[in-house]
């Protein structure tokens, strides 16, 4: 048991029925059996043990002591039995200790905990546990408590359990990680686990407590107010909280798992259930928890209250619902109520979520507004008008925005006026007036706004700066401010833009790491296409810039799927720029031009429409499309975009040799990250090479930066340029010299037995590997990992002079390099063979694996597992390491003076590991596996008496005494041949066999 191994005196396991307490303890005992740390003593407690004398007697009998029926057993007797004549570790396991709660035995157990001998350990398990003196033990880190949460299956464990039982993992979706229910579901299905819950868990409750618990479970539980409303009275939450999968708090709250709700719905009277739902729904609505309140009121068929609550839920200022939630609510509405304005509003809400430019959404909003006003509900009409404004903004319908703004203003103020400041920002954005937009945003950021529009001021500020190309630290601050507000009310209108803003601003500022760290998944399906399109386009452009073309293509494919049409200028512009960037990176310049031409043709390049992506990501549009160039030249704007455009303007004449760029044109080279966010990787490599030709060290630094971020495409681009006779061929060769890039195929080296080399999983059979010196050099590098060049020369050619050694080593290295990286671009340095300050090193990071290195790592992990007292994990690592031991270490250099000490060291370590592995396998009852391991040791060390003994014990454990005797006879013969006496352990094993006979 772990208590024995870590010198923990007390382990408590408290959990409900069927949670896995007994299974856990059984597994711990099995671990101890593999590698004993003491003796385990198990006692299953029953009701009779509630008497202290009976419990004491039961413990003493479990410890193997015969008791005197005429004498009462005391704690002193138990302690004496645990100490014994030889105080080995004793772990006393008391299972089902809930029978002792509130009984005289609880006091006896508490006394035993306080007076336990130093070699004694207690493990106490039950649904609930008696009071125990644990404070002192906890302060000394000698007490461990395991709860129900610790024992429930995780998602991964449920999947593994499903695989073992041969059932789909979805079978366990409603078992809440409860092991007993998972087992019942796997074997019998749902009805069986309902019977288990009723018969084993609920039956002992009183009728009133059972009714109260089921009503509470039916509504999912809650705080004390909800619990009282559900039960119709104040129940005894303390007693109900003891039920499995039920969480309580100190204030009377109770939250049964959803699993209980299934049973409640099956057994409760319908009228009682509906009354319960109405009571709880009213409480929740009064507290602003509209979504849950609507569902309960709908289930109670109280439609007037339910629809009113539903409208409030859709317009919740702090918890706006996701579209799939709204769709689920809509599906729960009685179809006969479809003409009610709340339902029409719901239709508009859902249509806008799918396509905010939709005429269906526009019409449905209008209908709901008219119907609310006809009913005299002007407040709800105004709320619908506020939601309609988002569509009017995206449609760039200025007249509609003005009309809606004035109606809302009059409703709020009570008289006509100029409109709301928030809508002044919308009009400035539609007009493309960034000066006005920034001014309004600055004023709004100082005001306290309602939550669902609080993210817009910072967002307006960001959009103005991005349109003007003048993003700076203040822009990033505004973006973070907007994102923080947007996160709390997502997916409310505009919140997706706010969440995206820091990523786009970081990209504009050249902060590559921050931009790449932004998770596009945060703007998922719950957001409308108006917000997902910029996010997916940014993701596609970002991936393309660093050469992740497949990733970029997948984002574009997703955008094509979710886009309702190409009618929306914003979506069309975003897609066009992203598709053009990807085509450019793939080297298809014609397709890149076509994407821009077709995507933008006939569209107004307005900053809030098709022109947004052009202004945000200007380089490719500027170089490839005349209309985009015209727009960008007209809106050069601030320094953020200006430095990108200066470089793009200089590039054509630089390519033809007509002019050399100025220092201002090359300002981006001061920061390679900014250069990579400005230019996609092919342009980046071209500019870096050309700058290097100007004897500017920034070119080489930029290329090295790109090689770290996108080695694959940088290697391909360098190879392509080097293979052509184009103007960049010489420049690329100069800038790439000395750089190191990972090769496209990983390398595997195997040195147990004959040397084997694989690339990309394919065995290398090239004749150069058969060269003796090539293999020796490779094996020396494997054994030493790094070695001085002079030293390796002395090892391989001890009889040659320095000049001959140098020439031979240079030639041998070229052969080996050709085997490891046959396709290496000559303008870059070797990846696997590193040469630094006279030291040769074999290294490839994650791209290189060596069987001997893997085996040593596994042996290190096994030693760690042994120190952590987890022999099952230790055994797993040992078996994995021994599977790699397929032959002699460095077999191809056996006998070489330099190799023998290294060979013997590894072989000795593997022998020790194999013997330890055999011990654990014998402890785990796997003697058949031990014989093969013993034979492997004897092939490495034919004189190993420990291996002979292990083989003999394995035969004995398998019931083959004759083979055990033959094995020991062979061992005795080996000792005679060596002229040594057998070890004491061998003699003892021989004697035990003789006694048995």
Coordinates of N, CA and C in Angstrom, one line a residue, residues 267-395:
X267 N -40.4 9.3 -11.6 CA -41.2 8.8 -10.5 C -42.1 9.9 -9.8
X268 N -41.8 11.2 -10.1 CA -42.6 12.2 -9.5 C -44.0 12.4 -10.2
X269 N -45.0 12.8 -9.4 CA -46.3 13.1 -9.9 C -46.2 14.4 -10.8
X270 N -46.8 14.4 -12.0 CA -46.7 15.5 -12.9 C -47.1 16.8 -12.3
X271 N -48.2 16.8 -11.6 CA -48.7 18.1 -11.0 C -47.7 18.6 -10.0
X272 N -47.2 17.7 -9.2 CA -46.2 18.1 -8.2 C -44.9 18.7 -8.9
X273 N -44.6 18.1 -10.0 CA -43.4 18.5 -10.8 C -43.6 19.9 -11.4
X274 N -44.8 20.1 -12.0 CA -45.1 21.4 -12.6 C -45.2 22.5 -11.6
X275 N -45.7 22.2 -10.4 CA -45.8 23.2 -9.4 C -44.4 23.6 -8.9
X276 N -43.6 22.6 -8.8 CA -42.2 22.8 -8.4 C -41.5 23.7 -9.4
X277 N -41.7 23.4 -10.7 CA -41.0 24.2 -11.7 C -41.5 25.7 -11.7
X278 N -42.8 25.9 -11.5 CA -43.3 27.3 -11.5 C -42.7 28.0 -10.3
X279 N -42.6 27.4 -9.1 CA -42.1 28.0 -8.0 C -40.6 28.4 -8.2
X280 N -39.8 27.5 -8.7 CA -38.4 27.8 -8.9 C -38.2 28.8 -10.1
X281 N -39.1 28.7 -11.1 CA -39.0 29.6 -12.2 C -39.2 31.0 -11.8
X282 N -40.2 31.2 -10.9 CA -40.5 32.6 -10.4 C -39.3 33.1 -9.6
X283 N -38.7 32.3 -8.8 CA -37.5 32.8 -8.1 C -36.4 33.1 -9.0
X284 N -36.1 32.3 -10.0 CA -35.0 32.5 -10.9 C -35.2 33.8 -11.7
X285 N -36.5 34.0 -12.2 CA -36.7 35.2 -13.0 C -36.6 36.5 -12.1
X286 N -37.0 36.4 -10.9 CA -36.8 37.6 -10.0 C -35.3 37.9 -9.8
X287 N -34.5 36.9 -10.0 CA -33.0 37.1 -9.8 C -32.3 37.4 -11.1
X288 N -33.0 37.4 -12.2 CA -32.4 37.7 -13.5 C -31.7 36.5 -14.1
X289 N -32.1 35.3 -13.7 CA -31.5 34.1 -14.3 C -32.6 33.6 -15.3
X290 N -32.7 34.3 -16.4 CA -33.8 34.2 -17.3 C -33.8 32.9 -18.1
X291 N -32.7 32.5 -18.5 CA -32.7 31.3 -19.4 C -33.2 30.0 -18.7
X292 N -32.7 29.8 -17.5 CA -33.1 28.6 -16.8 C -34.6 28.8 -16.3
X293 N -35.0 30.0 -16.0 CA -36.3 30.3 -15.6 C -37.3 30.0 -16.7
X294 N -36.9 30.4 -18.0 CA -37.8 30.1 -19.1 C -38.0 28.6 -19.3
X295 N -36.9 27.9 -19.2 CA -37.0 26.4 -19.5 C -38.0 25.8 -18.4
X296 N -37.9 26.2 -17.2 CA -38.7 25.6 -16.2 C -40.2 26.0 -16.4
X297 N -40.4 27.3 -16.7 CA -41.8 27.8 -17.0 C -42.4 27.1 -18.2
X298 N -41.5 26.9 -19.2 CA -42.0 26.3 -20.4 C -42.4 24.8 -20.1
X299 N -41.6 24.1 -19.3 CA -41.9 22.8 -19.0 C -43.2 22.7 -18.1
X300 N -43.5 23.8 -17.4 CA -44.7 23.9 -16.6 C -45.9 24.4 -17.4
X301 N -45.7 24.7 -18.7 CA -46.7 25.2 -19.6 C -47.3 26.5 -19.2
X302 N -46.6 27.3 -18.5 CA -47.0 28.7 -18.1 C -46.5 29.6 -19.2
X303 N -47.2 29.7 -20.3 CA -46.6 30.3 -21.5 C -46.5 31.8 -21.4
X304 N -47.5 32.5 -20.8 CA -47.4 33.9 -20.6 C -46.1 34.3 -19.9
X305 N -45.9 33.7 -18.8 CA -44.6 34.0 -18.0 C -43.4 33.5 -18.8
X306 N -43.6 32.3 -19.5 CA -42.4 31.8 -20.2 C -41.9 32.7 -21.3
X307 N -42.9 33.2 -22.1 CA -42.5 34.0 -23.3 C -41.9 35.4 -22.8
X308 N -42.5 35.9 -21.8 CA -41.9 37.2 -21.2 C -40.5 36.9 -20.7
X309 N -40.3 35.8 -20.1 CA -39.0 35.5 -19.5 C -38.0 35.2 -20.7
X310 N -38.5 34.6 -21.8 CA -37.7 34.3 -22.9 C -37.2 35.5 -23.6
X311 N -38.0 36.6 -23.7 CA -37.6 37.8 -24.3 C -36.5 38.4 -23.4
X312 N -36.7 38.4 -22.1 CA -35.6 38.9 -21.2 C -34.3 38.1 -21.3
X313 N -34.5 36.8 -21.5 CA -33.3 35.9 -21.7 C -32.5 36.3 -22.9
X314 N -33.2 36.6 -24.0 CA -32.5 36.9 -25.2 C -31.8 38.2 -25.1
X315 N -32.2 39.1 -24.2 CA -31.7 40.4 -24.1 C -30.9 40.6 -22.8
X316 N -30.5 39.5 -22.2 CA -29.8 39.5 -20.9 C -28.5 40.4 -21.1
X317 N -28.4 41.4 -20.3 CA -27.2 42.3 -20.5 C -25.9 41.7 -20.1
X318 N -25.9 40.7 -19.3 CA -24.6 40.2 -18.8 C -24.3 38.7 -19.3
X319 N -25.4 38.0 -19.7 CA -25.2 36.7 -20.2 C -25.9 36.4 -21.5
X320 N -25.5 37.1 -22.5 CA -26.3 36.9 -23.8 C -26.2 35.4 -24.2
X321 N -27.3 34.9 -24.7 CA -27.3 33.5 -25.1 C -26.6 33.2 -26.4
X322 N -26.0 32.0 -26.5 CA -25.5 31.6 -27.8 C -26.6 31.2 -28.7
X323 N -26.3 31.3 -30.0 CA -27.4 31.0 -31.0 C -28.0 29.6 -30.9
X324 N -27.1 28.6 -30.5 CA -27.6 27.2 -30.4 C -28.5 27.1 -29.2
X325 N -28.3 27.9 -28.2 CA -29.2 28.0 -27.0 C -30.5 28.6 -27.4
X326 N -30.5 29.7 -28.1 CA -31.7 30.4 -28.6 C -32.5 29.4 -29.4
X327 N -31.8 28.7 -30.3 CA -32.5 27.7 -31.2 C -33.2 26.6 -30.4
X328 N -32.5 26.2 -29.3 CA -33.1 25.2 -28.5 C -34.3 25.7 -27.7
X329 N -34.2 27.0 -27.3 CA -35.4 27.6 -26.6 C -36.5 27.7 -27.6
X330 N -36.2 28.1 -28.9 CA -37.3 28.3 -29.9 C -38.0 26.9 -30.1
X331 N -37.2 25.8 -30.1 CA -37.8 24.5 -30.3 C -38.7 24.1 -29.2
X332 N -38.6 24.7 -28.0 CA -39.4 24.4 -26.9 C -40.7 25.2 -26.8
X333 N -40.8 26.2 -27.7 CA -42.0 27.0 -27.7 C -43.2 26.3 -28.4
X334 N -44.3 26.4 -27.9 CA -45.5 25.7 -28.5 C -45.8 26.4 -29.9
X335 N -45.8 25.5 -30.9 CA -46.0 26.0 -32.3 C -47.2 26.9 -32.5
X336 N -48.2 26.8 -31.7 CA -49.4 27.6 -31.8 C -49.2 29.1 -31.4
X337 N -48.0 29.4 -30.8 CA -47.7 30.7 -30.4 C -46.8 31.5 -31.4
X338 N -46.7 31.0 -32.6 CA -45.7 31.5 -33.5 C -46.0 33.0 -33.9
X339 N -47.2 33.5 -33.7 CA -47.5 34.8 -34.1 C -47.2 35.8 -33.0
X340 N -46.9 35.3 -31.8 CA -46.7 36.2 -30.7 C -45.4 37.0 -31.0
X341 N -45.3 38.3 -30.7 CA -44.2 39.1 -31.0 C -42.9 38.6 -30.4
X342 N -42.9 38.0 -29.2 CA -41.7 37.5 -28.6 C -41.1 36.4 -29.5
X343 N -42.0 35.6 -30.2 CA -41.6 34.5 -31.0 C -41.0 35.0 -32.3
X344 N -41.7 36.1 -32.9 CA -41.2 36.7 -34.1 C -39.9 37.3 -33.9
X345 N -39.7 37.9 -32.7 CA -38.4 38.5 -32.3 C -37.4 37.4 -32.3
X346 N -37.7 36.3 -31.8 CA -36.8 35.1 -31.7 C -36.4 34.7 -33.1
X347 N -37.3 34.7 -34.0 CA -37.0 34.4 -35.4 C -36.0 35.4 -36.0
X348 N -36.2 36.6 -35.7 CA -35.3 37.7 -36.2 C -33.9 37.5 -35.6
X349 N -33.9 37.2 -34.3 CA -32.6 37.0 -33.5 C -31.8 35.9 -34.2
X350 N -32.5 34.8 -34.4 CA -31.8 33.6 -35.0 C -31.3 33.9 -36.4
X351 N -32.1 34.5 -37.2 CA -31.8 34.8 -38.6 C -30.6 35.8 -38.7
X352 N -30.5 36.7 -37.7 CA -29.4 37.7 -37.7 C -28.1 37.0 -37.2
X353 N -28.3 36.0 -36.3 CA -27.1 35.2 -35.9 C -26.5 34.5 -37.1
X354 N -27.3 33.9 -37.9 CA -26.8 33.2 -39.1 C -26.2 34.1 -40.2
X355 N -27.0 35.2 -40.5 CA -26.6 36.1 -41.5 C -27.1 37.5 -41.2
X356 N -26.2 38.3 -40.6 CA -26.7 39.7 -40.2 C -27.2 40.6 -41.3
X357 N -26.8 40.2 -42.6 CA -27.3 41.0 -43.7 C -28.6 40.5 -44.2
X358 N -29.2 39.5 -43.6 CA -30.4 38.8 -44.1 C -31.6 39.7 -44.2
X359 N -32.3 39.6 -45.3 CA -33.6 40.3 -45.4 C -34.6 39.6 -44.5
X360 N -34.5 38.3 -44.2 CA -35.4 37.6 -43.3 C -35.3 38.2 -41.9
X361 N -34.1 38.4 -41.5 CA -33.9 39.0 -40.1 C -34.4 40.4 -40.1
X362 N -34.1 41.2 -41.1 CA -34.6 42.6 -41.2 C -36.1 42.7 -41.1
X363 N -36.8 41.9 -41.9 CA -38.3 41.9 -41.9 C -38.8 41.4 -40.6
X364 N -38.3 40.3 -40.0 CA -38.8 39.8 -38.7 C -38.6 40.8 -37.6
X365 N -37.5 41.5 -37.6 CA -37.3 42.6 -36.6 C -38.4 43.6 -36.7
X366 N -38.7 44.0 -37.9 CA -39.7 45.0 -38.2 C -41.1 44.6 -37.7
X367 N -41.4 43.3 -38.0 CA -42.7 42.8 -37.6 C -42.8 42.7 -36.0
X368 N -41.8 42.3 -35.4 CA -41.9 42.2 -33.9 C -42.0 43.6 -33.3
X369 N -41.3 44.6 -33.9 CA -41.3 45.9 -33.3 C -42.8 46.5 -33.5
X370 N -43.4 46.3 -34.6 CA -44.8 46.8 -34.8 C -45.7 46.1 -33.9
X371 N -45.5 44.8 -33.7 CA -46.5 44.0 -32.8 C -46.3 44.5 -31.4
X372 N -45.1 44.7 -30.9 CA -44.9 45.2 -29.5 C -45.6 46.5 -29.3
X373 N -45.4 47.4 -30.3 CA -46.0 48.7 -30.2 C -47.5 48.6 -30.2
X374 N -48.0 47.7 -31.0 CA -49.5 47.5 -31.1 C -50.0 47.1 -29.7
X375 N -49.2 46.3 -29.0 CA -49.6 45.9 -27.7 C -49.3 46.9 -26.6
X376 N -48.8 48.0 -27.0 CA -48.4 49.1 -26.0 C -47.2 48.8 -25.2
X377 N -46.3 47.9 -25.7 CA -45.1 47.5 -25.0 C -43.9 48.2 -25.7
X378 N -43.8 49.6 -25.5 CA -42.8 50.4 -26.2 C -41.4 50.0 -25.7
X379 N -41.3 49.6 -24.5 CA -39.9 49.2 -24.0 C -39.4 48.0 -24.8
X380 N -40.2 47.0 -25.0 CA -39.8 45.9 -25.7 C -39.5 46.2 -27.2
X381 N -40.4 47.1 -27.7 CA -40.1 47.6 -29.1 C -38.8 48.2 -29.3
X382 N -38.4 49.1 -28.3 CA -37.2 49.8 -28.3 C -36.0 48.8 -28.2
X383 N -36.1 47.8 -27.4 CA -35.1 46.7 -27.3 C -34.9 46.1 -28.6
X384 N -36.0 45.7 -29.3 CA -35.9 45.1 -30.7 C -35.2 46.1 -31.6
X385 N -35.5 47.4 -31.5 CA -34.9 48.4 -32.4 C -33.4 48.4 -32.2
X386 N -32.9 48.3 -30.9 CA -31.5 48.3 -30.6 C -30.8 47.1 -31.3
X387 N -31.4 46.0 -31.3 CA -30.9 44.8 -31.9 C -30.9 45.0 -33.4
X388 N -31.9 45.6 -34.0 CA -32.0 45.8 -35.4 C -30.9 46.8 -35.9
X389 N -30.4 47.6 -35.0 CA -29.4 48.6 -35.4 C -28.1 47.9 -35.9
X390 N -27.8 46.7 -35.3 CA -26.6 46.0 -35.7 C -26.7 45.6 -37.2
X391 N -27.8 45.1 -37.6 CA -28.0 44.8 -39.0 C -28.0 46.0 -39.9
X392 N -28.6 47.1 -39.5 CA -28.5 48.3 -40.3 C -27.1 48.8 -40.5
X393 N -26.3 48.7 -39.4 CA -24.9 49.1 -39.5 C -24.1 48.2 -40.5
X394 N -24.3 46.9 -40.4 CA -23.6 46.0 -41.3 C -24.1 46.2 -42.8
X395 N -25.3 46.5 -42.9 CA -25.9 46.8 -44.3 C -25.5 48.1 -44.8

